[in-house]
Coordinates of C-alpha atoms in Angstrom, one line a residue:
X1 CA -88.5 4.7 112.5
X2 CA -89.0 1.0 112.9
X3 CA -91.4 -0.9 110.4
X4 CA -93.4 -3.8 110.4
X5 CA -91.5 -6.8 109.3
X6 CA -92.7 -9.2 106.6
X7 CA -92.1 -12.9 105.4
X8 CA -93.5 -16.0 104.3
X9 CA -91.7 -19.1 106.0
X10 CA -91.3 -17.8 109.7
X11 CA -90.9 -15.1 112.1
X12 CA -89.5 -15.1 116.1
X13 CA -89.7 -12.0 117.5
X14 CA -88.2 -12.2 121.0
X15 CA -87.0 -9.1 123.4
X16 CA -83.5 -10.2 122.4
X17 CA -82.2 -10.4 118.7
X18 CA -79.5 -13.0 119.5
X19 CA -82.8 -15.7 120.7
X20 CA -85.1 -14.4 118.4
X21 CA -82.0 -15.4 115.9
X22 CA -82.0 -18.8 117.9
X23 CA -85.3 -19.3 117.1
X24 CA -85.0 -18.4 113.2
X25 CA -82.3 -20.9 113.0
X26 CA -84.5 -24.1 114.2
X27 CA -86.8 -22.6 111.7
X28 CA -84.4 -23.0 109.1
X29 CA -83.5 -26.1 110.3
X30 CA -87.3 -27.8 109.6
X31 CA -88.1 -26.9 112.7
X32 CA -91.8 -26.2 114.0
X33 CA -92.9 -23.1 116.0
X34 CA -93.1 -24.6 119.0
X35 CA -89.3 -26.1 118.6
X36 CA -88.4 -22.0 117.7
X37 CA -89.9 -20.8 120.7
X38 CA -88.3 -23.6 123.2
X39 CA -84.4 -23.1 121.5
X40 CA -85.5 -18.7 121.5
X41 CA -86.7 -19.5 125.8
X42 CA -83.2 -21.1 125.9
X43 CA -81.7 -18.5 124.5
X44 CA -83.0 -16.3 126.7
X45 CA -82.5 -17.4 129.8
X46 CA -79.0 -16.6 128.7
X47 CA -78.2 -13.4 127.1
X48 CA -81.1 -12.0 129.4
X49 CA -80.7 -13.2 132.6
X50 CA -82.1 -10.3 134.9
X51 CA -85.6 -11.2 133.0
X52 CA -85.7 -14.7 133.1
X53 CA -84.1 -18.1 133.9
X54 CA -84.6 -21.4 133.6
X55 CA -85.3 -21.4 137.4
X56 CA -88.6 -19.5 136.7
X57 CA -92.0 -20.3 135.0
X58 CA -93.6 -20.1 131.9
X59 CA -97.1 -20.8 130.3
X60 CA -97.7 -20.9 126.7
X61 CA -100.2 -20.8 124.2
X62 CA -100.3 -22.9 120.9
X63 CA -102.6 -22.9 117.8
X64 CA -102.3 -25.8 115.3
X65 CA -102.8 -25.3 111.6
X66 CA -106.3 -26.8 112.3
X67 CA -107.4 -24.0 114.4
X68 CA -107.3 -26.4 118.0
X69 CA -106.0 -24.4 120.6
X70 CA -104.1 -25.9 123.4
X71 CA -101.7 -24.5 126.7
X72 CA -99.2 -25.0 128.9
X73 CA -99.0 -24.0 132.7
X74 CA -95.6 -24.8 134.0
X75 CA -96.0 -23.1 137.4
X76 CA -94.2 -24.5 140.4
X77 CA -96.1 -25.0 143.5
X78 CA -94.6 -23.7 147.2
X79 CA -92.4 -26.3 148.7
X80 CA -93.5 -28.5 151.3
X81 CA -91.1 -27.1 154.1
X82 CA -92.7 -23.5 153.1
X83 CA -94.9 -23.0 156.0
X84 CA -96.2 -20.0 158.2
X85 CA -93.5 -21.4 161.0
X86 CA -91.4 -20.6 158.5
X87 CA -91.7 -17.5 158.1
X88 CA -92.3 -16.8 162.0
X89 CA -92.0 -13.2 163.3
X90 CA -91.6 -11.9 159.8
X91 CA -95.0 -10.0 158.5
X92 CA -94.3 -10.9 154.3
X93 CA -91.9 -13.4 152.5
X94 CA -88.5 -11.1 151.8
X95 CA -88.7 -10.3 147.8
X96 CA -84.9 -11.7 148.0
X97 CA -82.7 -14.4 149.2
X98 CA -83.5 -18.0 150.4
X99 CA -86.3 -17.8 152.0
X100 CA -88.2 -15.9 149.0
X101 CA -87.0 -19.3 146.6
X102 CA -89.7 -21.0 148.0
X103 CA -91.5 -22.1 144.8
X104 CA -90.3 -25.0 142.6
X105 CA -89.3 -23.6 139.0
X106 CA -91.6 -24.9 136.5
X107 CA -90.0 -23.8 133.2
X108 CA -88.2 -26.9 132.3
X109 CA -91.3 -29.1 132.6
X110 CA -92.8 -25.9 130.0
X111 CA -90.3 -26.7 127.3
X112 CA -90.9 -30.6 127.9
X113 CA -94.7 -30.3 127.8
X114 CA -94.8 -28.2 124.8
X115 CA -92.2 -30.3 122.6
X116 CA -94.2 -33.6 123.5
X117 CA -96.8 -32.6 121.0
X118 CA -94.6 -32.2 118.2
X119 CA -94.3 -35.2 116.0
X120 CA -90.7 -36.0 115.2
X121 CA -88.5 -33.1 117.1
X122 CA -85.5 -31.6 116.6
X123 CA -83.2 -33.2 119.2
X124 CA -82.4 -30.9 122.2
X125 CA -79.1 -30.6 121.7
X126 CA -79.9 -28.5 118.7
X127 CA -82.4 -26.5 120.1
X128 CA -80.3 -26.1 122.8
X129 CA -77.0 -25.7 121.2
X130 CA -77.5 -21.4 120.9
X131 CA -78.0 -21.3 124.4
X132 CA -75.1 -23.2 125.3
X133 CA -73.0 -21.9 123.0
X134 CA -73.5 -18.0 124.0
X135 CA -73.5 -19.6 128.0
X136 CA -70.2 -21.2 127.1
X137 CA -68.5 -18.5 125.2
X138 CA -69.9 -15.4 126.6
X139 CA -72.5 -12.7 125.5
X140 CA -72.3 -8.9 125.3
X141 CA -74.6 -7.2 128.1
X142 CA -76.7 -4.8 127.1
X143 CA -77.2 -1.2 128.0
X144 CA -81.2 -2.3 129.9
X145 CA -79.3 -5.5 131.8
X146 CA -76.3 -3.5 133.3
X147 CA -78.6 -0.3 134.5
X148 CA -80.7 -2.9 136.1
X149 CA -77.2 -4.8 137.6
X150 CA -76.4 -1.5 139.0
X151 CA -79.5 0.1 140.3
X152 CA -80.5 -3.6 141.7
X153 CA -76.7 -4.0 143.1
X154 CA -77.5 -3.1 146.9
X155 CA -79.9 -6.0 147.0
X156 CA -78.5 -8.6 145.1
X157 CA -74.6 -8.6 145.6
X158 CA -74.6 -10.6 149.1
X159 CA -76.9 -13.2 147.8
X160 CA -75.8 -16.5 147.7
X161 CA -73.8 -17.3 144.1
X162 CA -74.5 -14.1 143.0
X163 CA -71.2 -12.5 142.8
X164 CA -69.4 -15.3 141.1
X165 CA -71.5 -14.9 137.7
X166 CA -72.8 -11.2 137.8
X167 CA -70.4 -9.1 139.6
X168 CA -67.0 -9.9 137.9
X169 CA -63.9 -7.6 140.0
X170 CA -66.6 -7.6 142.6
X171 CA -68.6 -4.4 140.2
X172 CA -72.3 -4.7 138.7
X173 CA -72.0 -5.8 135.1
X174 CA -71.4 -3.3 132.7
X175 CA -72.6 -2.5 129.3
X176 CA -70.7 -3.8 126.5
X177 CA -68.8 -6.5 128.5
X178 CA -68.8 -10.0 128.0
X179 CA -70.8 -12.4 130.1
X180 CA -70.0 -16.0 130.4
X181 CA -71.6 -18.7 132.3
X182 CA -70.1 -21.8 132.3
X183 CA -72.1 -23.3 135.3
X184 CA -75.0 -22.8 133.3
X185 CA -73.3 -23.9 130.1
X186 CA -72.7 -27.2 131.6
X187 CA -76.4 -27.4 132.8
X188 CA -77.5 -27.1 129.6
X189 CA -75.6 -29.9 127.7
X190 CA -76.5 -31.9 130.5
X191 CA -80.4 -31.1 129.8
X192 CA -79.5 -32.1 126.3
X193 CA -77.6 -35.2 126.9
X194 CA -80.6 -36.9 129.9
X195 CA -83.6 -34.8 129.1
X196 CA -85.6 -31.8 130.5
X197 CA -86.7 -34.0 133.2
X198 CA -83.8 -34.4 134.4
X199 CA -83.6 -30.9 136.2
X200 CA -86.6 -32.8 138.4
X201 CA -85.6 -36.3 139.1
X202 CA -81.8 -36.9 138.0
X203 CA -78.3 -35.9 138.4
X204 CA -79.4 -32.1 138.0
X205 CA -82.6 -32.5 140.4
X206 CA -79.9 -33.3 143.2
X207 CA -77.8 -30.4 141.9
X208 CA -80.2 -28.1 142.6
X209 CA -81.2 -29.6 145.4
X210 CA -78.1 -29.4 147.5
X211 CA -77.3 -25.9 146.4
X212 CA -80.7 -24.6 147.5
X213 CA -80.1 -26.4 150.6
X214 CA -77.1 -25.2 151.1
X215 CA -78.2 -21.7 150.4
X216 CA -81.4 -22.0 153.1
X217 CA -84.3 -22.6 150.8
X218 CA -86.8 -24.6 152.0
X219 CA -87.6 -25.8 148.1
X220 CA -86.4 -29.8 148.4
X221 CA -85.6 -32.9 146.4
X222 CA -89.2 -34.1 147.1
X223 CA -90.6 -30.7 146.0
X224 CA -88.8 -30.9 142.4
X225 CA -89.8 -34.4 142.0
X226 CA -93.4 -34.2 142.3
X227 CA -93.7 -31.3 140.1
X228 CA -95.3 -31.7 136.7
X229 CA -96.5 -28.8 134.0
X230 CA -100.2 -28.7 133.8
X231 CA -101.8 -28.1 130.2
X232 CA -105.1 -27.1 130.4
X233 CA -107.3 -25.1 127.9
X234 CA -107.0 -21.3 127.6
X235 CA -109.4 -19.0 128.9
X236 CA -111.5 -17.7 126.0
X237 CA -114.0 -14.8 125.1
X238 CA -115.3 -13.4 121.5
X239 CA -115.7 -9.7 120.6
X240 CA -116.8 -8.4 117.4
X241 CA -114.8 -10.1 114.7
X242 CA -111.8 -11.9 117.0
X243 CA -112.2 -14.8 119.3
X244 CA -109.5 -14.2 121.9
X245 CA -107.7 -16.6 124.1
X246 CA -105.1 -16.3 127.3
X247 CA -104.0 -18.6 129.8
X248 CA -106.0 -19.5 132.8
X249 CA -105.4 -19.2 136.3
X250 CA -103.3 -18.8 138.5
X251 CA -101.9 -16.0 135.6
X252 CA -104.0 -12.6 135.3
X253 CA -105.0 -14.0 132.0
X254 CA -108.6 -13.6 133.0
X255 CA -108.1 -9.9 133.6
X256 CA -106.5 -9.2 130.1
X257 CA -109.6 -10.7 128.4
X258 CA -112.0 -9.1 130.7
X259 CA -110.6 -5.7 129.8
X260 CA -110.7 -6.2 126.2
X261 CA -114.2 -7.7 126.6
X262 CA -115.9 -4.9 128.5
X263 CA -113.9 -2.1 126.3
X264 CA -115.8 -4.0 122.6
X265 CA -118.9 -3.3 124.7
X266 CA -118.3 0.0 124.5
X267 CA -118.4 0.6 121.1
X268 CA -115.4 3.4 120.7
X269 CA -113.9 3.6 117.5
X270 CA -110.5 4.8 116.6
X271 CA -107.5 4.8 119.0
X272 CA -104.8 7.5 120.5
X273 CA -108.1 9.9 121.6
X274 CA -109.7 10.4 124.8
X275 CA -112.4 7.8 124.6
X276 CA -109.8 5.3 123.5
X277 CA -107.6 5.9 126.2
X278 CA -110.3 6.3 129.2
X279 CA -112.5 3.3 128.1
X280 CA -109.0 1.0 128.2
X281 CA -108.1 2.4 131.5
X282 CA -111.6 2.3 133.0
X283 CA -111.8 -1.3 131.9
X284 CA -108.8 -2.0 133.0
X285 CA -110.3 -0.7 136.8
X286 CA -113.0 -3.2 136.7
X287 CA -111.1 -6.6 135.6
X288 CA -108.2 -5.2 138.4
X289 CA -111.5 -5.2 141.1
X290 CA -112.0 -8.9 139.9
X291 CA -108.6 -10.2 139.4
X292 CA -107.1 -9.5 142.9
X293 CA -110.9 -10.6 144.7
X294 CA -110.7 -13.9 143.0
X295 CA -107.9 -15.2 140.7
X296 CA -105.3 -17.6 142.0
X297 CA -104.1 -21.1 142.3
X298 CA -107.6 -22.7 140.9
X299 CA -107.1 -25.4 143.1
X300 CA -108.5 -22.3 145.8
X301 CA -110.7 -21.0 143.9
X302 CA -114.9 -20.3 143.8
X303 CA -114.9 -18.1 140.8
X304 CA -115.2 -19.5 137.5
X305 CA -113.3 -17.8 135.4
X306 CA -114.5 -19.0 131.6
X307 CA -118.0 -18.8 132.7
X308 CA -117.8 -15.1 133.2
X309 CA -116.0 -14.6 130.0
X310 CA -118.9 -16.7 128.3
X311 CA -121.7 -14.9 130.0
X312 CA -122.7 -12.0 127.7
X313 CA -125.2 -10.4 130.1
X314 CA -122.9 -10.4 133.2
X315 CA -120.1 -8.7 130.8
X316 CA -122.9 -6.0 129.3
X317 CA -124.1 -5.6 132.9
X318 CA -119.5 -5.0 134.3
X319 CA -119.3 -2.8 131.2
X320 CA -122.1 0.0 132.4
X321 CA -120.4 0.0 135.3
X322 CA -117.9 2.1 133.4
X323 CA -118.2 5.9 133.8
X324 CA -117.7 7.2 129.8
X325 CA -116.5 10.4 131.1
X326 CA -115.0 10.3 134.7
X327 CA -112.3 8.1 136.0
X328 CA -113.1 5.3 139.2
X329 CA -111.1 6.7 142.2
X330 CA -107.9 3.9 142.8
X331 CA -105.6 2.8 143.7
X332 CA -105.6 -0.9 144.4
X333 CA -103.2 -3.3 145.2
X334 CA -100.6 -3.5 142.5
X335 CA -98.7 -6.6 140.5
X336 CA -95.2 -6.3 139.9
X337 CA -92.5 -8.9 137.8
X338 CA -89.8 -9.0 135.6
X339 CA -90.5 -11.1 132.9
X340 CA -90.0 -12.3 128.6
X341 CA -92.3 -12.7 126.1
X342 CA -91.7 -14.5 122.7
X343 CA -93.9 -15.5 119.7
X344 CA -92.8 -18.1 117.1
X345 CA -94.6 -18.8 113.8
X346 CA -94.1 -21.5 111.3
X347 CA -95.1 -21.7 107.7
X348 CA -97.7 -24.7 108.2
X349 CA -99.5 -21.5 110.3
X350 CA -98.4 -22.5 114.0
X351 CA -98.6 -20.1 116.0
X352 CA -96.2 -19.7 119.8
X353 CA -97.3 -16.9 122.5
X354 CA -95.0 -17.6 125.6
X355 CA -93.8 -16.2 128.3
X356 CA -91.1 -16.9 131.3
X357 CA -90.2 -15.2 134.3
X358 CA -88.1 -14.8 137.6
X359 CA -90.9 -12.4 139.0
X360 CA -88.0 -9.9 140.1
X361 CA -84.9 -8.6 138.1
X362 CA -83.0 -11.7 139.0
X363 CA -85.3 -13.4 140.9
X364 CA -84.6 -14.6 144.2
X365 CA -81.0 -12.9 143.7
X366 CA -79.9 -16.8 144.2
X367 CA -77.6 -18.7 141.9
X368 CA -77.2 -22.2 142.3
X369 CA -73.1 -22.7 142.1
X370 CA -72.8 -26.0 141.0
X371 CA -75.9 -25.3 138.0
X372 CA -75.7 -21.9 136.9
X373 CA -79.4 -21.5 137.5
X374 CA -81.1 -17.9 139.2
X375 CA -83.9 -19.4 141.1
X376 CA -87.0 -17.3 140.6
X377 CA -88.7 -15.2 143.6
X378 CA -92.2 -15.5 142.3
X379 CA -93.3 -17.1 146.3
X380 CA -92.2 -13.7 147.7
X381 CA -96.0 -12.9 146.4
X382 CA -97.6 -15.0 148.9
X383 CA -99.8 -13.8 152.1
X384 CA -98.5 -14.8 155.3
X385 CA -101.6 -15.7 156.2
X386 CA -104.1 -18.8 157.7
X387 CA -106.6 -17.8 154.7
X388 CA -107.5 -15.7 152.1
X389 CA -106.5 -14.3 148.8
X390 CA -102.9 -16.0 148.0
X391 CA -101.8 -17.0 151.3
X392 CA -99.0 -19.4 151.9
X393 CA -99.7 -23.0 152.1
X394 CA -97.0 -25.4 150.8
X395 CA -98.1 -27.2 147.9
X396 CA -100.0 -24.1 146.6
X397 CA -99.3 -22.1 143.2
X398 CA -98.6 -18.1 143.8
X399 CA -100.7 -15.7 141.7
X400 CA -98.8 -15.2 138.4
X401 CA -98.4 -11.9 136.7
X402 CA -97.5 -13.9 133.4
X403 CA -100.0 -14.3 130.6
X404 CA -99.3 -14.7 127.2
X405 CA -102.3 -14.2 124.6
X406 CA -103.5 -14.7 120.9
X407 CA -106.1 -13.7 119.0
X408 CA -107.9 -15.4 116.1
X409 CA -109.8 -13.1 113.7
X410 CA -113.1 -14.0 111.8
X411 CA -111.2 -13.3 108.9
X412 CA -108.5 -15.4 109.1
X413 CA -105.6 -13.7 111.0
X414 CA -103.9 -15.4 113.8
X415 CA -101.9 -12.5 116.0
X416 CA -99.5 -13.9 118.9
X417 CA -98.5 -10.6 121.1
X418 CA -97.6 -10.1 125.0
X419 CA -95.5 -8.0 126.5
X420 CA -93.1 -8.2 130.0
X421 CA -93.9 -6.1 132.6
X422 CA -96.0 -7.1 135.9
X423 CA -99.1 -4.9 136.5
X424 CA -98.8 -3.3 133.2
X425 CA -99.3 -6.7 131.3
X426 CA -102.8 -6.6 130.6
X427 CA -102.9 -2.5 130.0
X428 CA -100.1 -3.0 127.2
X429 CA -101.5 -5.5 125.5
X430 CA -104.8 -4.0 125.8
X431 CA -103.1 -0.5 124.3
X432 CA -101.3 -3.3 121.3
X433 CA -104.0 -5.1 120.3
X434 CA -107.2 -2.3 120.6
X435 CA -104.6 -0.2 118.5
X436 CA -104.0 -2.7 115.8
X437 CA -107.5 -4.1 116.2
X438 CA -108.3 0.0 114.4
X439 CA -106.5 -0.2 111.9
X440 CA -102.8 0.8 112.8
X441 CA -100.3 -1.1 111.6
X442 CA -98.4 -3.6 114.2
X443 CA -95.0 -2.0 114.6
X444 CA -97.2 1.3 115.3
X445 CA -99.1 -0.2 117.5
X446 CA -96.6 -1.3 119.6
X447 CA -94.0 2.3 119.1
X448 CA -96.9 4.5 120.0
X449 CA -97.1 5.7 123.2
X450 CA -98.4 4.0 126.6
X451 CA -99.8 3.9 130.0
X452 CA -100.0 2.3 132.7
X453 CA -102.0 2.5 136.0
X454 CA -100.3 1.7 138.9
X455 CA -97.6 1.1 140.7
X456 CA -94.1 -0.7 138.8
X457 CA -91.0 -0.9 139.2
X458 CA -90.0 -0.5 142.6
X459 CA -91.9 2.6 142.9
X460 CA -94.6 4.5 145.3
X461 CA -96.4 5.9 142.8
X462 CA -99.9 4.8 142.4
X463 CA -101.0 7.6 139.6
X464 CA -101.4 6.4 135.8
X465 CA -98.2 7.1 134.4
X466 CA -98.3 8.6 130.2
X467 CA -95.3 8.6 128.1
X468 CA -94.6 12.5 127.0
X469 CA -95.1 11.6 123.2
X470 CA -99.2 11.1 124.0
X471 CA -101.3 14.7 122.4
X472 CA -101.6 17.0 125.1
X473 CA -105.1 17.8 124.5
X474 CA -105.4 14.0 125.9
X475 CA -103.4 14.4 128.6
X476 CA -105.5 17.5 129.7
X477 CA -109.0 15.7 129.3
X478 CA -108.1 12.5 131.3
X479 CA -106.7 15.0 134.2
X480 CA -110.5 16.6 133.7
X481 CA -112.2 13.3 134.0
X482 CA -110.6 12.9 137.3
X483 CA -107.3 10.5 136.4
X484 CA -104.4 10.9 138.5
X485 CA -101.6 11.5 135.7
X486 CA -97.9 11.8 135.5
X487 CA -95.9 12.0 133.1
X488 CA -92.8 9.9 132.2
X489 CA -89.9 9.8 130.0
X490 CA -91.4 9.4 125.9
X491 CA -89.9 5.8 125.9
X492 CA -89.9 4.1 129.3
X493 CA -89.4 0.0 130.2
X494 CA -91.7 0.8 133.1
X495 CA -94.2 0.1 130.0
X496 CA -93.0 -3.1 128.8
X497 CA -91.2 -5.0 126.0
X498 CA -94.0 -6.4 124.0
X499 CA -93.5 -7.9 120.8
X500 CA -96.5 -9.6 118.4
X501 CA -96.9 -11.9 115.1
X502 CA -99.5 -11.7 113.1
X503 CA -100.0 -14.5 110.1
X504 CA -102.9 -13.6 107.5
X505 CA -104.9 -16.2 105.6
X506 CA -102.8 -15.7 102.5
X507 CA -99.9 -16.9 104.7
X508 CA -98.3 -13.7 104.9
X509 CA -96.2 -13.2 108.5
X510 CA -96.1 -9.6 109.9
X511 CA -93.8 -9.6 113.1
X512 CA -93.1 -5.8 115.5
X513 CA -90.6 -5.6 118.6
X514 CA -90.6 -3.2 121.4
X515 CA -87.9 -0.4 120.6
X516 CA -88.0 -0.2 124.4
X517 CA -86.4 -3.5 124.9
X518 CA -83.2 -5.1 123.3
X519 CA -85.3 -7.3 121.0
X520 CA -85.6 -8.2 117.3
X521 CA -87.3 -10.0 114.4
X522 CA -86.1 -12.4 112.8
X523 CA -87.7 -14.3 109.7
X524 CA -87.1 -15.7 106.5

């Protein structure tokens, strides 16, 4: 059995040990959180490259040692060549190839805005220096990256660069060999020679540039150079005892909050029972209904988002909407991605939820030859459409799956925790938090069994999915109440990696990592 971990000067927990390690080490190194989290994001866009790349995008959340609480949104816009007569005769963007890289990657300009409000940094060749030395000399793929290599192989082996880096003698990777990546190697220490911006406006910009020309992307030079992160203030709402944050739009932030809001209001105590289970779930229904009628790029939006998470009588009125003992019919339109999260925290009390994503395993299934870099697919989510929810227009920012969230208790605990995993986002961390908001302790919290309503993965089904360690007497009740339910395999990925740091008052770190993913803690 896995335990909660425990220190005093830092934690990283990351779904990879070797970047949680990464992190650790910038730690050690005088390092603050936010300078762990950018050199563990490094990391991973390396040893775990069908999550996430630096051709993707990321949004992070930061609290300072005086309690301010501040974001990052580094989500890249649709390119200005990615019009409807682009897509002409076809009825959705294609999930792979060219014509799905059609969003700028915004992850570089994440790193950059979240290291420009730390005083003094590290230099970026040492934060960058694990991630270019496991890109240079090769890394040891894992058992969860080569069953995705092989069960995505069909789809991805006659895309462009693809072959070159992760099909060596022309097979799928396998587990237990060594990956190396010199393209991306080389784009690193030139990040850490000219600057983050550089992958934007310099020598890299035109890199990338010509390679996604080359490869029939309509993402351009223009496109990368007008693209800047955004930092605005996380969404917020209080419950009894915690005042929670997540990140705003375009991200499904709003929904995670909402579902946690509207399950306080129903005053369940305990976890793992029937109630526990059905109020989360039924929750979950009505910030799903909300989401998809009204969250995207903010720029194209009516809804405001915080003012609904303020309003206590609109969130009393959404939670008796909620049946206590029969389930809403679904489905709905599910969310899918493929996607890290990593918390980082110092022992000044800083505190790093992040998260970064390709959208797909792989992303686009593009990589850039003369970079390295797997551009992200995360436009493939775009209506082909004049109007209406998400449609394509260039210059707009596509719905994100990704939001990474922290929670700030009345008594003086700061918890960082997210979780990969598309759709099931907000239902994990809703099942992590709610657990270890009762009283179970974190590593618990995160083991235990989960759920997850909806379609993931690749697949048709649209019934909530339990893992087979959940009490049957449970199982039996919510198929009474009228829930759909099948059950999976006891520990699944279709449920997420999450991972979560807690700091207490006393300045005591606790830190818990998915035993579903490859991940670790690492503190000292």
């Amino acid at each position: 059995m896995i335990h909660t971990k425990t220190a005093l000067r830092g934690m990283v927990t990351a779904p990879h040990h070797l970047a949680a390690q990464a992190g650790l080490d910038i730690l050690k190194r005088g390092g603050r959180a936010m300078e762990a989290a950018v050199a563990t994001a490094a990391a991973l866009a390396v040893v775990y490259p069908h999550m996430n790349s630096i051709g993707g995008d990321s949004f992070w959340i930061v609290r300072e040692p005086d309690g301010s609480v501040h974001g990052v949104s580094a989500c890249g816009a649709a390119a200005q060549a990615a019009t409807l007569d682009l897509y002409k005769g076809l009825t959705a963007v294609p999930w792979r190839g060219p014509l799905a890289a059609n969003t700028v990657a915004g992850t570089l300009s994440g790193w950059e805005a979240v290291l420009s409000r730390v005083a003094a940094p590290l230099s970026l060749e040492a934060l960058l220096e694990p991630a270019i030395h496991y890109a240079e000399h090769g890394v040891v793929v894992t058992r969860g990256g080569a069953e995705i290599a092989a069960t995505k192989d069909a789809e991805l082996k006659e895309q462009c660069g693809y072959g070159a880096v992760f099909r060596p003698d022309d097979q799928p990777l396998k587990e237990g060999a060594v990956l190396k990546q010199p393209a991306l190697a080389a784009t690193l220490k030139a990040l850490a020679a000219k600057g983050l911006r550089d992958a934007y406006e310099g020598d890299l910009a035109r890199a990338i540039a010509a390679d996604l020309a080359a490869a029939g992307s309509p993402v351009g030079a223009e496109d990368l150079r007008a693209h800047r992160a955004a930092t605005p203030v996380p969404l917020t709402t209080a419950i009894r005892g915690v005042h929670l944050y997540n990140m705003t739009p375009p991200t499904q932030g709003f929904a995670s909050l909402l579902i946690l809001a509207l399950y306080d209001r129903l005053g369940i105590e305990g976890h793992d029972h029937f109630d526990h289970l059905h109020g989360l779930i039924e929750a979950t229904k009505q910030a799903f209904i909300l989401r998809d009628r009204h969250i995207g790029d903010p720029a194209y939006m009516d809804f405001d988002a915080q003012g609904l998470l303020s309003d206590a009588a609109a969130l009393d009125a959404l939670a008796r909407k909620i049946d206590r003992e029969q389930a809403l019919p679904w489905p709905h339109l599910p969310q899918q991605g493929d996607t890290v999260w990593f918390g980082a925290v110092d022992a000044e009390g800083r505190a790093v939820s992040a998260i970064q994503s390709t959208y797909f395993e792989f992303g686009s299934g593009i990589v850039l030859p003369q970079t390295g870099i797997i551009w992200q697919n995360r436009g493939a989510s775009f209506k082909l459409a004049e109007t209406g929810w998400n449609a394509l227009k260039p210059g707009r920012k596509p719905f994100h799956t990704l939001n990474p969230a922290l929670a700030v208790f009345d008594d003086g605990r700061v918890m960082s925790y997210g979780t990969m995993g598309g759709e099931g986002q907000p239902q994990t961390q809703a099942a992590v938090f709610s657990r270890y908001n009762a009283g179970m302790p974190l590593q618990q919290a995160i083991t235990a069994p989960r759920w997850l309503l909806g379609k993931t993965w690749g697949e048709d089904s649209v019934s909530l999915k339990l893992e087979g360690r959940f009490d049957a007497a449970v199982i039996d009740r919510l198929k009474k109440a009228g829930h759909q339910t099948e059950i999976v395999a006891d520990f699944t990925s279709m449920m997420g990696h999450a991972g979560a740091l807690v700091r207490h008052a006393d300045g005591r770190i606790e830190g818990a990592i998915d035993p579903r993913s490859d991940g670790g803690v690492a503190a000292w």
